[in-house]
Coordinates of C-alpha atoms in Angstrom, one line a residue:
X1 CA 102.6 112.8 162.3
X2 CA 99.3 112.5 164.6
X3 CA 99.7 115.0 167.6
X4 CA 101.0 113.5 170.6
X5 CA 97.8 112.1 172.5
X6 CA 98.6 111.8 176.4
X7 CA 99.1 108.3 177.4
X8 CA 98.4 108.1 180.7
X9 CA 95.2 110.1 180.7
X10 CA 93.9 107.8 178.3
X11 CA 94.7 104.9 180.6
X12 CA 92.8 106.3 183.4
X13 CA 89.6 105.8 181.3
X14 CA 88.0 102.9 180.7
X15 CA 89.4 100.4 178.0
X16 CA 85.7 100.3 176.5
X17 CA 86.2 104.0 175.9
X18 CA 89.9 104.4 175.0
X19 CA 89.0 102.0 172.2
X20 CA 86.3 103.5 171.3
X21 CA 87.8 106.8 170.8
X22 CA 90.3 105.2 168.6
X23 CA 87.6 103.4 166.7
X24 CA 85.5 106.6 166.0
X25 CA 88.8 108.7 164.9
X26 CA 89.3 105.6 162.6
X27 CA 86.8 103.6 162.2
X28 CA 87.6 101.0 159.1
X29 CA 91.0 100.2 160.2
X30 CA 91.4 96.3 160.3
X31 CA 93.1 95.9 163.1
X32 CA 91.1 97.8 165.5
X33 CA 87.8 96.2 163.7
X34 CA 89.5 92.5 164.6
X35 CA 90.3 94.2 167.7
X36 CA 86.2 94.7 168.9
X37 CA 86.0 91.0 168.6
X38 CA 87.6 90.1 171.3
X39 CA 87.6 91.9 175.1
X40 CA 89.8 94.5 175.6
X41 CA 92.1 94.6 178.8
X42 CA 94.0 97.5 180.5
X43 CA 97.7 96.3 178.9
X44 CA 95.6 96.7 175.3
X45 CA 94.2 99.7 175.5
X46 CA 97.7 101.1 176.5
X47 CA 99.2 99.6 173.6
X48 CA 96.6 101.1 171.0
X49 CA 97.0 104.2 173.1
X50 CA 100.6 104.7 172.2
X51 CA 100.4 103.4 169.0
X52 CA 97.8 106.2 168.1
X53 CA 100.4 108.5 169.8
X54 CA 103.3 107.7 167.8
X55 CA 101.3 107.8 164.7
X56 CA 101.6 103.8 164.2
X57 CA 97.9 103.8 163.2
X58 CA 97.5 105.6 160.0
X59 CA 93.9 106.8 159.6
X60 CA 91.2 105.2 157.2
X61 CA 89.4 106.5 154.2
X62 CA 86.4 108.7 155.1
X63 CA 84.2 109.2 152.5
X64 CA 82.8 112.9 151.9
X65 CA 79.4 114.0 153.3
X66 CA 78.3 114.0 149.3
X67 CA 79.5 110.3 149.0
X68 CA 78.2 109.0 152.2
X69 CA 74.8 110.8 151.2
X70 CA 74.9 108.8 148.0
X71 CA 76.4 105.5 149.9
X72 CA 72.7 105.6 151.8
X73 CA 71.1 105.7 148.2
X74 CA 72.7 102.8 146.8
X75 CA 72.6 100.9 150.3
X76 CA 69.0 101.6 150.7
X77 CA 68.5 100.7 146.5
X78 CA 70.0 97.5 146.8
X79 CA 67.8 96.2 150.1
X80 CA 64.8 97.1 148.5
X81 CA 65.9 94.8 145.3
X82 CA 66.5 92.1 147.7
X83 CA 62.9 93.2 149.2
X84 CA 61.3 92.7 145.9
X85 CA 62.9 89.1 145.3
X86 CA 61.9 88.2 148.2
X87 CA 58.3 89.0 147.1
X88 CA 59.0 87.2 143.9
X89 CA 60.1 84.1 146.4
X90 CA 57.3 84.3 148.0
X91 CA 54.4 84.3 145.6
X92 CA 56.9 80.9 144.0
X93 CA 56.6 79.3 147.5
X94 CA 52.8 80.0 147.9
X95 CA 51.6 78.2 144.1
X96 CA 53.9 75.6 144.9
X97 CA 52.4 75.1 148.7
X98 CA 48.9 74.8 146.4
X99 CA 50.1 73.0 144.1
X100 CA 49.8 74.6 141.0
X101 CA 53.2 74.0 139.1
X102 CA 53.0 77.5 136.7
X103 CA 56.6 77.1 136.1
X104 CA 56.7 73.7 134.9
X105 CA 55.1 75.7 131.8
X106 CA 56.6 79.4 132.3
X107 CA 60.1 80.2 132.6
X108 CA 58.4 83.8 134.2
X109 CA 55.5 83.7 135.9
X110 CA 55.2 87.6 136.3
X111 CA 55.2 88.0 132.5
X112 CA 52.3 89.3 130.8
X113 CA 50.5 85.8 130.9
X114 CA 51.6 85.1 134.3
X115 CA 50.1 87.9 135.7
X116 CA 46.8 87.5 134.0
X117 CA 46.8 83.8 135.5
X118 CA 47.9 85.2 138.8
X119 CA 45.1 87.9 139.1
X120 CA 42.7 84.6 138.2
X121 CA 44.1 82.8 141.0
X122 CA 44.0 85.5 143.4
X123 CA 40.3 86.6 142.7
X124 CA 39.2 82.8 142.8
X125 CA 37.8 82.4 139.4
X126 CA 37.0 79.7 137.6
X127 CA 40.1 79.0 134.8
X128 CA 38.8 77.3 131.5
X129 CA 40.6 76.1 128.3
X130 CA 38.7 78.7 126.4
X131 CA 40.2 81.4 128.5
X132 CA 43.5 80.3 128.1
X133 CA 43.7 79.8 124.2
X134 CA 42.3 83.3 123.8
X135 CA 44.5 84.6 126.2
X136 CA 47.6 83.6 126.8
X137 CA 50.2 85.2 124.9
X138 CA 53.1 83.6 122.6
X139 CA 54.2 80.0 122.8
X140 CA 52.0 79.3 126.2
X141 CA 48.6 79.5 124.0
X142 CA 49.6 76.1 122.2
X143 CA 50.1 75.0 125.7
X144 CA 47.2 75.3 127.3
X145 CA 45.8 72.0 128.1
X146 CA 48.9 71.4 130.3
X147 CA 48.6 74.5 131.7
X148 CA 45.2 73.8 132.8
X149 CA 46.6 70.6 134.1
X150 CA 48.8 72.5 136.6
X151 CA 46.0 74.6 137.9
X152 CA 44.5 71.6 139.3
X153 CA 45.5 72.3 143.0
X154 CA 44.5 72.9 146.7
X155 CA 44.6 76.3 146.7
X156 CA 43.1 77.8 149.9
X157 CA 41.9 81.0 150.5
X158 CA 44.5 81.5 153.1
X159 CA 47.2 80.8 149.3
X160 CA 44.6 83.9 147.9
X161 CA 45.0 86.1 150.5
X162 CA 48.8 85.8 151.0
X163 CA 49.6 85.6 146.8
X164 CA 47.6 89.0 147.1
X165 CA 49.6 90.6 149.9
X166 CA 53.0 89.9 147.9
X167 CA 51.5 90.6 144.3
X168 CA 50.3 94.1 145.4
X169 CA 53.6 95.0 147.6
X170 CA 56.4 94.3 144.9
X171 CA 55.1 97.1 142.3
X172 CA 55.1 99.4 145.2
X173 CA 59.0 98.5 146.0
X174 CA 59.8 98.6 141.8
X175 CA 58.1 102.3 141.9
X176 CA 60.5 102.6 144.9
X177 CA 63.1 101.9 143.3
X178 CA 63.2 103.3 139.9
X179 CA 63.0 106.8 142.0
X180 CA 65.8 105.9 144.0
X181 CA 67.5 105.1 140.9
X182 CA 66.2 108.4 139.7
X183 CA 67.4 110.1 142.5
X184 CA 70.9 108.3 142.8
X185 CA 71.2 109.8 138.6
X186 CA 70.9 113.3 139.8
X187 CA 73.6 112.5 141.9
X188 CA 76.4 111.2 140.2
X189 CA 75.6 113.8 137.1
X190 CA 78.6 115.4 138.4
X191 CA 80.5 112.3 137.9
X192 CA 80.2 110.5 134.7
X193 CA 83.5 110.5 133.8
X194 CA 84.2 107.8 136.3
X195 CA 81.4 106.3 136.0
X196 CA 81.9 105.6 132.4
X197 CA 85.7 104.3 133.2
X198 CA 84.5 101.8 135.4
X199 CA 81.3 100.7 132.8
X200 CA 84.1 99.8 130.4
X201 CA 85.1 96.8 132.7
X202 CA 83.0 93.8 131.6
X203 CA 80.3 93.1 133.5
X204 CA 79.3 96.4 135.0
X205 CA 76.7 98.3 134.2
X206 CA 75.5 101.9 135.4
X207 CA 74.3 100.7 138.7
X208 CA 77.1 98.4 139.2
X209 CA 79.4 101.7 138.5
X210 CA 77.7 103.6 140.8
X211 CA 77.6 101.3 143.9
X212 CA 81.5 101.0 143.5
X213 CA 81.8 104.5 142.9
X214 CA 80.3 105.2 146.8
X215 CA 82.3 102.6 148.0
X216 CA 85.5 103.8 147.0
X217 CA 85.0 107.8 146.4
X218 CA 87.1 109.2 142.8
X219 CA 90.2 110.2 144.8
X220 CA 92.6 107.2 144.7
X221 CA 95.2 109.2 146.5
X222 CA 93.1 108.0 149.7
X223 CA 94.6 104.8 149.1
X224 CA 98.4 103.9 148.8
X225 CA 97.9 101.5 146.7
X226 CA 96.0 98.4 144.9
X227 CA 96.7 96.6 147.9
X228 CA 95.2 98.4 150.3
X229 CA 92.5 99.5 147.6
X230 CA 91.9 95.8 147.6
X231 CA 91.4 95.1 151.3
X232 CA 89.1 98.4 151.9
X233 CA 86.7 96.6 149.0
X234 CA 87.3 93.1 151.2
X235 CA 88.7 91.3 148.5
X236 CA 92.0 90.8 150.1
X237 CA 93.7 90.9 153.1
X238 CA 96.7 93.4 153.8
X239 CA 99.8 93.5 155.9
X240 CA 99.3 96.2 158.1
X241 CA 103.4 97.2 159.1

């Protein structure tokens, strides 16, 4: 049972701050999160206030400093991912901007021939059918008259510039984030034996395993059940009494 919490005193303060409170002592419970949505008036914060004094509001899963450590690794991992697609996006919106249609020809334009044809681009040279027979790798050599077809653009050096500020940024994030990756394995050394019960669900792999891992800690006993295992994860909603 919570210890008693004076009521009264509580309702003296402000409701901004008696919620507040409530929210920091337990900060992922649903109801109080829906609660923030909308504003707070006296004959609320009273209720919540006695409801936390009767012990009505049980208190949320907290991950351990360790975890919450690891959380920021993962968290931080997967925005840099999205960072480096982005990048990818980018250098896709700028070719087709300057019209040259690459990957009407490549499924990947940063493979090994993409990247040779992108440093071309970028540096402004001249792009010959001679160059690409003797240089392009695989399949894409018998292809070379179309692909010197699609190089026929407007490219600008405004298209140079900004293919070179995206092409030179995105191996900087993928060094980024093979150390986080790196650093996230030192981490969970401790705790491959979940890590490889949760790999043996389809689909997941090592990172996978470890993103869930931070998400929902390895002591199940924090939760009282699937359900509510369920609607910390967001995947469905809970009765709450």
């Amino acid at each position: 049972m919570t210890s008693p919490i004076p009521c009264t005193s509580l309702c003296k303060t402000s409701c901004h701050t008696v919620l507040q409170g409530i929210l920091l002592r337990y900060p992922d419970s649903r109801i109080l999160s829906s609660a923030t949505l909308i504003t707070i008036l006296g004959p609320d914060a009273a209720w919540f206030a006695k409801l936390l004094q009767f012990g009505l509001i049980e208190g949320s899963f907290v991950p351990s400093p360790e975890i919450r450590g690891l959380r920021d690794l993962t968290w931080y991992r997967e925005k840099l991912v999205q960072d480096a697609t982005s990048e990818k996006n980018r250098i896709h919106r700028l070719l087709q901007d300057a019209n040259i249609k690459l990957t009407t020809h490549m499924s990947d334009i940063f493979g090994v021939s993409g990247r040779i044809l992108l440093q071309k681009i970028m540096d402004g040279a001249v792009i010959t059918l001679e160059f690409l027979e003797s240089e392009m790798k695989g399949a894409l050599r018998h292809k070379s008259a179309k692909l010197l077809q699609s190089l026929n653009s407007r490219l600008r050096r405004h298209h140079r510039d900004m293919l070179r500020f995206s092409y030179e940024h995105r191996p900087f994030i993928e060094r980024a984030i093979l150390e986080l990756e790196h650093e996230i394995r030192a981490h969970i050394v401790d705790k491959q034996e979940a890590l490889e019960l949760i790999t043996t669900v389809p689909g997941i792999n090592t990172n996978a395993a470890a993103i869930i891992l931070v998400e929902i800690g390895t002591d199940m006993e924090q939760f009282s059940g699937d359900k509510q295992l369920a609607a910390w994860s967001a995947q469905e909603t809970m009765d709450l009494w």
